[in-house]
Amino acid sequence: MARITRVDIKRFDYPLLGEFKFFKSGSRPSILVRLTDENGLQGWGQSVPVETWTYETVESVESTLQHYLAPAILGADPSDLADVRARMERAIRPSFSVGQPLCKAGVDLACYDLWGKQTGKSVSNLLGGANKKQIKLSWTIQSPTLAGAEKQLEQGRALGYDSFNIKVGAPQTLTYDLELVRTVMTFAPNGFHWCDANTNYDLDTALTMAPKLADLGLRGLESPLPPNRIRAYQTLKRQGALPILMDEGIVSPVEVAEFIALGMLDGIAMKVARCGGLWNATRIARLLRESGLLLFASGLTDPELSMAATAHFFAWAGLELPAAVNGPQYLVDRGTVDPSFRPRGDSLHVPDGPGLGIELADAAQKSMMTVAQAQEALPA
């Protein structure tokens, strides 16, 4: 394969719709990564940092890409993902797990996009073939009031959604969490619903809440505890009231294998962006399959490129459950300017063109052109 000869990096923000607790500025920041090979072919990737969810900020991602990862991958073959991964991990070493996984995901996605364009294959075909052509989506419910939650439920139904994922564990009382879940179950009794505490429960609370949430008909409890509470997760899983899903803390296949062996989880709410990209995500999915554990789907309010990678991954994985991929809920234009990729109702079409298979926003491409022109103007 033709090797990488140039790496361009640029911040690009997407306007938000409504309010989501992880974003305070009215926009969803991202960092675009563009790789150019020896023949002038280009592949695009995207990092999607969320400093209120993990430790990576848009500034740290941009500086790490610019000063450490970009130089490390020059000359690499984009199809040799093992080598690309090794180069990045020599530049930014892992600690307990992958160092700066959201940052590294931008490079990973750009390599897959470039590799796909070099070979004329879609990313899902590069992974081994798509087992689905469409991904069914779930609508997120997060509100400090029941009236607000009811409005969100109506918004989701109006767009064709019948399954909901519910954010619990905020400063409201546990009574509120139960009322919120009851409201959702009453509104859509035939849908597939689960709740996400975003690590905000302690063990006693989780042990109390899990049976009550199960009695209301929920299908899973995601991230009830911080991921380093190993013995607490073991205790909660042994209780067996609800399937216990991990999210935060699931970054590489190494700790996933350890967590499975330690009996900490019944499944994972997978995010491609969270685990450093598609290279790790596919390996984690295989571990779940081999262990007979559940694969749920979630996202980081991913815009177009990251959302396309997510669609390819879950199409390859044969996802059976509604995906809590909420870029189409909280981003203008449902997260993408490419009309062929925009969700229809609660269904997200998996792109079938080469690479990620979508057209990037003109504004994003023009912003990257400005970067390239500035770099070319620098003295040799």
CSV table of C-alpha atoms in Angstrom, one decimal:
chain,number,residue,atom,x,y,z
A,1,MET,CA,0.0,0.0,0.0
A,2,ALA,CA,1.1,3.6,-0.6
A,3,ARG,CA,2.4,5.1,2.6
A,4,ILE,CA,1.4,8.1,4.6
A,5,THR,CA,3.3,11.2,3.6
A,6,ARG,CA,1.4,14.0,5.2
A,7,VAL,CA,-0.8,14.5,8.3
A,8,ASP,CA,-3.1,17.5,8.7
A,9,ILE,CA,-5.0,18.3,11.9
A,10,LYS,CA,-7.7,20.9,12.5
A,11,ARG,CA,-10.4,21.6,15.2
A,12,PHE,CA,-13.9,21.6,13.9
A,13,ASP,CA,-17.0,22.2,16.1
A,14,TYR,CA,-20.6,21.1,15.4
A,15,PRO,CA,-23.6,23.1,16.6
A,16,LEU,CA,-25.7,21.4,19.3
A,17,LEU,CA,-29.5,21.0,19.4
A,18,GLY,CA,-31.1,21.3,22.9
A,19,GLU,CA,-29.1,20.5,26.0
A,20,PHE,CA,-27.0,17.5,26.9
A,21,LYS,CA,-25.3,17.3,30.3
A,22,PHE,CA,-21.8,16.7,28.9
A,23,PHE,CA,-21.6,19.8,26.8
A,24,LYS,CA,-21.7,23.3,28.2
A,25,SER,CA,-20.7,25.5,25.3
A,26,GLY,CA,-23.5,25.0,22.8
A,27,SER,CA,-21.3,23.1,20.4
A,28,ARG,CA,-19.7,19.7,20.0
A,29,PRO,CA,-15.9,20.1,19.5
A,30,SER,CA,-14.0,17.6,17.4
A,31,ILE,CA,-10.5,17.3,15.9
A,32,LEU,CA,-10.3,16.3,12.2
A,33,VAL,CA,-7.3,14.2,11.0
A,34,ARG,CA,-6.5,14.0,7.3
A,35,LEU,CA,-3.9,11.6,6.0
A,36,THR,CA,-2.4,11.9,2.5
A,37,ASP,CA,-0.5,9.0,0.9
A,38,GLU,CA,2.2,8.9,-1.8
A,39,ASN,CA,-0.3,9.1,-4.6
A,40,GLY,CA,-2.2,12.1,-3.1
A,41,LEU,CA,-5.2,10.0,-1.9
A,42,GLN,CA,-6.7,11.3,1.3
A,43,GLY,CA,-8.3,9.6,4.3
A,44,TRP,CA,-10.2,11.4,7.1
A,45,GLY,CA,-10.6,10.6,10.8
A,46,GLN,CA,-12.1,12.4,13.8
A,47,SER,CA,-11.4,12.6,17.5
A,48,VAL,CA,-14.3,13.4,19.7
A,49,PRO,CA,-13.0,14.5,23.2
A,50,VAL,CA,-15.5,15.1,26.0
A,51,GLU,CA,-13.7,16.5,29.0
A,52,THR,CA,-16.7,16.1,31.3
A,53,TRP,CA,-16.8,12.4,30.5
A,54,THR,CA,-13.1,11.5,30.4
A,55,TYR,CA,-9.8,13.2,30.9
A,56,GLU,CA,-9.2,14.2,27.3
A,57,THR,CA,-9.8,17.8,26.2
A,58,VAL,CA,-10.0,19.2,22.7
A,59,GLU,CA,-6.8,21.1,23.4
A,60,SER,CA,-4.9,18.0,24.7
A,61,VAL,CA,-6.1,16.0,21.7
A,62,GLU,CA,-5.0,18.7,19.2
A,63,SER,CA,-1.6,19.2,20.7
A,64,THR,CA,-0.9,15.5,21.1
A,65,LEU,CA,-1.8,14.8,17.5
A,66,GLN,CA,0.2,17.7,16.2
A,67,HIS,CA,3.4,17.2,18.2
A,68,TYR,CA,3.5,13.4,18.9
A,69,LEU,CA,1.3,11.2,16.8
A,70,ALA,CA,1.5,12.9,13.4
A,71,PRO,CA,5.3,12.7,13.3
A,72,ALA,CA,5.1,9.1,14.5
A,73,ILE,CA,2.9,7.8,11.7
A,74,LEU,CA,4.6,9.4,8.8
A,75,GLY,CA,5.8,6.7,6.4
A,76,ALA,CA,3.4,4.1,7.9
A,77,ASP,CA,1.2,1.8,5.7
A,78,PRO,CA,-2.4,2.7,6.7
A,79,SER,CA,-3.4,-0.9,6.2
A,80,ASP,CA,-0.9,-2.1,8.7
A,81,LEU,CA,-2.9,-1.1,11.8
A,82,ALA,CA,-0.7,-3.1,14.1
A,83,ASP,CA,2.2,-1.0,13.1
A,84,VAL,CA,0.3,2.2,13.3
A,85,ARG,CA,-0.9,1.2,16.8
A,86,ALA,CA,2.6,0.4,17.9
A,87,ARG,CA,3.9,3.7,16.5
A,88,MET,CA,1.3,5.7,18.5
A,89,GLU,CA,1.9,3.8,21.7
A,90,ARG,CA,5.6,4.4,21.4
A,91,ALA,CA,4.9,8.1,21.1
A,92,ILE,CA,2.2,8.2,23.8
A,93,ARG,CA,2.7,5.3,26.2
A,94,PRO,CA,-0.2,3.4,27.8
A,95,SER,CA,-0.6,3.6,31.5
A,96,PHE,CA,-3.2,1.2,33.0
A,97,SER,CA,-4.7,1.1,29.5
A,98,VAL,CA,-4.4,2.9,26.2
A,99,GLY,CA,-3.0,6.4,26.6
A,100,GLN,CA,-5.3,9.1,25.2
A,101,PRO,CA,-7.7,6.7,23.4
A,102,LEU,CA,-10.1,9.3,22.0
A,103,CYS,CA,-7.1,11.1,20.5
A,104,LYS,CA,-5.7,7.9,18.9
A,105,ALA,CA,-9.1,7.0,17.5
A,106,GLY,CA,-8.8,9.9,15.1
A,107,VAL,CA,-5.7,8.4,13.5
A,108,ASP,CA,-7.2,4.9,13.6
A,109,LEU,CA,-10.3,6.1,11.7
A,110,ALA,CA,-8.3,8.0,9.1
A,111,CYS,CA,-6.1,4.9,8.4
A,112,TYR,CA,-9.2,2.8,7.8
A,113,ASP,CA,-10.7,5.5,5.6
A,114,LEU,CA,-7.5,5.8,3.6
A,115,TRP,CA,-7.0,2.0,3.4
A,116,GLY,CA,-10.6,1.6,2.1
A,117,LYS,CA,-10.1,4.3,-0.5
A,118,GLN,CA,-6.9,2.7,-1.7
A,119,THR,CA,-8.6,-0.7,-2.1
A,120,GLY,CA,-12.1,0.5,-3.1
A,121,LYS,CA,-13.6,-1.3,-0.1
A,122,SER,CA,-15.9,0.0,2.7
A,123,VAL,CA,-14.6,0.0,6.3
A,124,SER,CA,-17.1,-2.7,7.2
A,125,ASN,CA,-15.8,-4.9,4.4
A,126,LEU,CA,-12.2,-4.3,5.6
A,127,LEU,CA,-13.4,-5.5,9.1
A,128,GLY,CA,-14.7,-8.7,7.6
A,129,GLY,CA,-18.1,-7.8,6.0
A,130,ALA,CA,-21.2,-6.1,7.1
A,131,ASN,CA,-23.8,-8.3,8.8
A,132,LYS,CA,-26.4,-5.5,8.7
A,133,LYS,CA,-27.3,-2.7,6.3
A,134,GLN,CA,-29.0,-0.5,8.9
A,135,ILE,CA,-28.5,0.2,12.6
A,136,LYS,CA,-31.6,0.7,14.7
A,137,LEU,CA,-31.1,3.7,17.1
A,138,SER,CA,-32.3,4.4,20.6
A,139,TRP,CA,-33.3,7.9,21.9
A,140,THR,CA,-31.6,9.4,25.0
A,141,ILE,CA,-33.8,10.6,27.9
A,142,GLN,CA,-32.0,12.9,30.4
A,143,SER,CA,-33.9,15.6,32.2
A,144,PRO,CA,-34.0,17.0,35.8
A,145,THR,CA,-37.9,17.0,35.6
A,146,LEU,CA,-40.5,14.5,34.5
A,147,ALA,CA,-42.1,17.2,32.3
A,148,GLY,CA,-38.9,17.6,30.5
A,149,ALA,CA,-38.5,13.8,30.1
A,150,GLU,CA,-42.0,13.6,28.7
A,151,LYS,CA,-41.2,16.2,26.1
A,152,GLN,CA,-38.1,14.3,25.1
A,153,LEU,CA,-40.1,11.1,24.8
A,154,GLU,CA,-42.6,12.9,22.5
A,155,GLN,CA,-39.7,14.2,20.4
A,156,GLY,CA,-38.3,10.8,20.0
A,157,ARG,CA,-41.6,9.2,19.0
A,158,ALA,CA,-42.2,12.0,16.5
A,159,LEU,CA,-39.0,11.0,14.7
A,160,GLY,CA,-40.0,7.3,14.7
A,161,TYR,CA,-38.1,6.0,17.8
A,162,ASP,CA,-39.6,3.4,20.1
A,163,SER,CA,-36.7,2.5,22.3
A,164,PHE,CA,-35.0,4.7,24.9
A,165,ASN,CA,-31.9,4.8,27.0
A,166,ILE,CA,-32.3,6.7,30.2
A,167,LYS,CA,-29.7,8.8,32.1
A,168,VAL,CA,-30.0,8.2,35.9
A,169,GLY,CA,-27.8,9.0,38.9
A,170,ALA,CA,-27.9,12.8,38.6
A,171,PRO,CA,-28.3,14.9,41.8
A,172,GLN,CA,-32.0,14.1,42.0
A,173,THR,CA,-33.2,11.5,44.5
A,174,LEU,CA,-33.3,7.8,43.8
A,175,THR,CA,-37.1,8.2,43.9
A,176,TYR,CA,-36.8,10.5,40.9
A,177,ASP,CA,-34.7,7.9,39.0
A,178,LEU,CA,-37.5,5.3,39.6
A,179,GLU,CA,-40.2,7.8,38.5
A,180,LEU,CA,-38.2,8.7,35.4
A,181,VAL,CA,-37.9,5.0,34.4
A,182,ARG,CA,-41.5,4.4,35.2
A,183,THR,CA,-42.5,7.3,32.9
A,184,VAL,CA,-40.5,5.8,30.0
A,185,MET,CA,-41.9,2.3,30.5
A,186,THR,CA,-45.4,3.6,30.6
A,187,PHE,CA,-44.8,5.7,27.5
A,188,ALA,CA,-43.3,2.9,25.4
A,189,PRO,CA,-44.1,-0.4,27.1
A,190,ASN,CA,-43.0,-2.5,24.0
A,191,GLY,CA,-39.6,-0.8,23.4
A,192,PHE,CA,-36.1,-1.9,24.5
A,193,HIS,CA,-35.0,0.3,27.3
A,194,TRP,CA,-32.0,0.5,29.6
A,195,CYS,CA,-30.5,3.0,32.0
A,196,ASP,CA,-27.0,4.5,32.3
A,197,ALA,CA,-25.8,5.9,35.6
A,198,ASN,CA,-22.5,7.2,34.2
A,199,THR,CA,-20.7,5.8,37.3
A,200,ASN,CA,-22.7,8.0,39.7
A,201,TYR,CA,-24.0,5.2,42.1
A,202,ASP,CA,-22.1,3.6,44.9
A,203,LEU,CA,-22.4,-0.1,45.6
A,204,ASP,CA,-25.2,0.1,48.2
A,205,THR,CA,-27.2,2.3,45.9
A,206,ALA,CA,-26.7,0.1,42.9
A,207,LEU,CA,-27.6,-3.0,44.9
A,208,THR,CA,-30.8,-1.3,46.0
A,209,MET,CA,-31.7,0.1,42.6
A,210,ALA,CA,-31.0,-2.9,40.3
A,211,PRO,CA,-33.9,-5.1,41.5
A,212,LYS,CA,-36.3,-2.1,41.5
A,213,LEU,CA,-35.3,-1.1,37.9
A,214,ALA,CA,-35.7,-4.8,36.9
A,215,ASP,CA,-39.2,-4.8,38.3
A,216,LEU,CA,-40.0,-1.8,36.1
A,217,GLY,CA,-38.9,-3.8,33.0
A,218,LEU,CA,-35.5,-2.3,32.2
A,219,ARG,CA,-33.2,-4.5,30.2
A,220,GLY,CA,-29.8,-3.5,31.6
A,221,LEU,CA,-27.9,-1.2,34.0
A,222,GLU,CA,-25.0,0.6,32.4
A,223,SER,CA,-22.0,2.0,34.3
A,224,PRO,CA,-23.5,2.0,37.8
A,225,LEU,CA,-20.1,2.4,39.4
A,226,PRO,CA,-16.7,3.8,38.7
A,227,PRO,CA,-14.7,1.2,36.7
A,228,ASN,CA,-12.0,0.8,39.2
A,229,ARG,CA,-14.4,-0.6,41.8
A,230,ILE,CA,-13.6,-4.1,40.9
A,231,ARG,CA,-14.9,-5.9,44.0
A,232,ALA,CA,-18.1,-3.8,43.9
A,233,TYR,CA,-18.8,-4.8,40.3
A,234,GLN,CA,-18.3,-8.4,41.2
A,235,THR,CA,-20.8,-8.1,44.0
A,236,LEU,CA,-23.3,-6.3,41.8
A,237,LYS,CA,-23.0,-8.9,39.0
A,238,ARG,CA,-23.4,-11.7,41.5
A,239,GLN,CA,-26.7,-10.2,42.7
A,240,GLY,CA,-28.0,-10.9,39.2
A,241,ALA,CA,-31.0,-8.6,39.3
A,242,LEU,CA,-30.1,-6.9,35.9
A,243,PRO,CA,-27.4,-7.4,33.3
A,244,ILE,CA,-24.5,-5.1,34.4
A,245,LEU,CA,-22.9,-3.3,31.5
A,246,MET,CA,-19.5,-1.5,31.7
A,247,ASP,CA,-18.7,1.6,29.6
A,248,GLU,CA,-16.3,4.0,31.2
A,249,GLY,CA,-13.0,2.1,31.8
A,250,ILE,CA,-13.4,-0.2,28.8
A,251,VAL,CA,-10.6,1.0,26.6
A,252,SER,CA,-8.4,-1.9,25.4
A,253,PRO,CA,-8.9,-5.7,24.9
A,254,VAL,CA,-6.4,-6.3,27.8
A,255,GLU,CA,-8.5,-5.0,30.6
A,256,VAL,CA,-11.7,-6.3,29.0
A,257,ALA,CA,-10.2,-9.8,29.2
A,258,GLU,CA,-9.3,-9.2,32.8
A,259,PHE,CA,-12.7,-7.8,33.7
A,260,ILE,CA,-14.4,-10.8,32.1
A,261,ALA,CA,-12.1,-13.2,34.0
A,262,LEU,CA,-12.9,-11.4,37.2
A,263,GLY,CA,-16.6,-11.7,36.7
A,264,MET,CA,-17.3,-8.0,36.7
A,265,LEU,CA,-19.8,-7.6,33.9
A,266,ASP,CA,-22.5,-9.2,31.7
A,267,GLY,CA,-21.7,-7.0,28.7
A,268,ILE,CA,-20.3,-3.8,27.4
A,269,ALA,CA,-22.0,-0.6,26.0
A,270,MET,CA,-19.4,-0.2,23.3
A,271,LYS,CA,-18.0,3.1,21.9
A,272,VAL,CA,-15.6,3.0,19.0
A,273,ALA,CA,-14.2,6.4,19.9
A,274,ARG,CA,-13.6,5.5,23.6
A,275,CYS,CA,-11.3,2.5,22.9
A,276,GLY,CA,-8.9,4.1,20.4
A,277,GLY,CA,-10.8,3.3,17.3
A,278,LEU,CA,-11.8,0.3,15.2
A,279,TRP,CA,-8.6,-1.7,15.8
A,280,ASN,CA,-9.4,-2.2,19.5
A,281,ALA,CA,-13.2,-2.2,19.1
A,282,THR,CA,-13.2,-5.3,16.9
A,283,ARG,CA,-11.0,-7.2,19.3
A,284,ILE,CA,-13.2,-6.3,22.2
A,285,ALA,CA,-16.3,-7.4,20.3
A,286,ARG,CA,-14.7,-10.8,19.6
A,287,LEU,CA,-13.9,-11.2,23.3
A,288,LEU,CA,-17.6,-10.6,24.1
A,289,ARG,CA,-18.7,-13.0,21.5
A,290,GLU,CA,-16.4,-15.7,22.6
A,291,SER,CA,-17.5,-15.3,26.3
A,292,GLY,CA,-21.2,-15.2,25.4
A,293,LEU,CA,-21.6,-11.7,26.8
A,294,LEU,CA,-23.8,-8.8,25.7
A,295,LEU,CA,-22.9,-6.2,23.1
A,296,PHE,CA,-24.8,-2.9,23.6
A,297,ALA,CA,-24.0,0.2,21.5
A,298,SER,CA,-23.5,3.8,22.6
A,299,GLY,CA,-21.6,6.8,21.4
A,300,LEU,CA,-20.1,10.1,22.4
A,301,THR,CA,-22.5,12.4,20.5
A,302,ASP,CA,-20.4,11.5,17.4
A,303,PRO,CA,-20.5,13.7,14.3
A,304,GLU,CA,-20.3,12.4,10.8
A,305,LEU,CA,-16.9,10.7,10.5
A,306,SER,CA,-16.9,9.2,14.0
A,307,MET,CA,-20.6,8.3,13.5
A,308,ALA,CA,-19.8,6.5,10.2
A,309,ALA,CA,-17.1,4.5,11.9
A,310,THR,CA,-19.6,3.5,14.6
A,311,ALA,CA,-22.1,2.4,11.9
A,312,HIS,CA,-19.5,0.3,10.1
A,313,PHE,CA,-18.4,-1.3,13.4
A,314,PHE,CA,-21.8,-2.3,14.6
A,315,ALA,CA,-22.8,-3.5,11.1
A,316,TRP,CA,-19.8,-5.8,11.1
A,317,ALA,CA,-20.6,-6.9,14.7
A,318,GLY,CA,-24.2,-7.7,13.8
A,319,LEU,CA,-25.6,-5.6,16.6
A,320,GLU,CA,-29.0,-6.9,17.6
A,321,LEU,CA,-30.1,-4.1,20.0
A,322,PRO,CA,-31.0,-0.5,19.5
A,323,ALA,CA,-27.9,1.7,19.6
A,324,ALA,CA,-27.6,4.7,21.9
A,325,VAL,CA,-25.8,6.7,19.2
A,326,ASN,CA,-27.1,10.2,20.0
A,327,GLY,CA,-25.2,12.3,17.4
A,328,PRO,CA,-28.5,12.4,15.4
A,329,GLN,CA,-30.4,13.6,18.5
A,330,TYR,CA,-28.2,16.4,19.7
A,331,LEU,CA,-26.3,17.7,16.6
A,332,VAL,CA,-27.7,20.0,13.8
A,333,ASP,CA,-28.5,18.1,10.6
A,334,ARG,CA,-28.7,15.0,12.6
A,335,GLY,CA,-24.9,14.9,12.8
A,336,THR,CA,-24.0,14.9,9.2
A,337,VAL,CA,-24.4,17.1,6.0
A,338,ASP,CA,-24.3,13.9,3.9
A,339,PRO,CA,-28.0,13.2,3.1
A,340,SER,CA,-27.3,9.6,2.2
A,341,PHE,CA,-26.0,9.0,5.7
A,342,ARG,CA,-28.7,10.9,7.6
A,343,PRO,CA,-31.0,8.7,9.7
A,344,ARG,CA,-34.5,7.9,8.5
A,345,GLY,CA,-36.7,7.5,11.5
A,346,ASP,CA,-34.7,5.4,14.0
A,347,SER,CA,-32.6,3.7,11.3
A,348,LEU,CA,-29.1,4.7,10.4
A,349,HIS,CA,-27.9,3.4,6.9
A,350,VAL,CA,-24.5,1.9,6.9
A,351,PRO,CA,-22.4,3.7,4.1
A,352,ASP,CA,-21.3,1.3,1.3
A,353,GLY,CA,-18.8,3.6,-0.4
A,354,PRO,CA,-15.0,3.2,-0.1
A,355,GLY,CA,-13.5,3.9,3.3
A,356,LEU,CA,-15.9,5.5,5.7
A,357,GLY,CA,-18.1,6.2,2.7
A,358,ILE,CA,-19.5,9.6,3.5
A,359,GLU,CA,-19.0,13.2,2.2
A,360,LEU,CA,-17.5,15.5,4.8
A,361,ALA,CA,-19.0,19.0,5.3
A,362,ASP,CA,-17.6,21.6,2.9
A,363,ALA,CA,-16.8,23.9,5.9
A,364,ALA,CA,-14.7,21.1,7.5
A,365,GLN,CA,-12.8,20.5,4.3
A,366,LYS,CA,-12.2,24.2,3.7
A,367,SER,CA,-10.9,24.6,7.3
A,368,MET,CA,-8.4,21.8,6.6
A,369,MET,CA,-7.3,23.6,3.3
A,370,THR,CA,-6.4,26.6,5.4
A,371,VAL,CA,-4.2,24.5,7.6
A,372,ALA,CA,-2.4,23.0,4.5
A,373,GLN,CA,-1.9,26.4,2.9
A,374,ALA,CA,-0.4,27.8,6.2
A,375,GLN,CA,2.0,24.9,6.5
A,376,GLU,CA,3.1,25.2,2.9
A,377,ALA,CA,3.9,28.9,3.5
A,378,LEU,CA,6.3,28.0,6.3
A,379,PRO,CA,10.0,28.3,5.5
A,380,ALA,CA,11.8,25.0,4.8
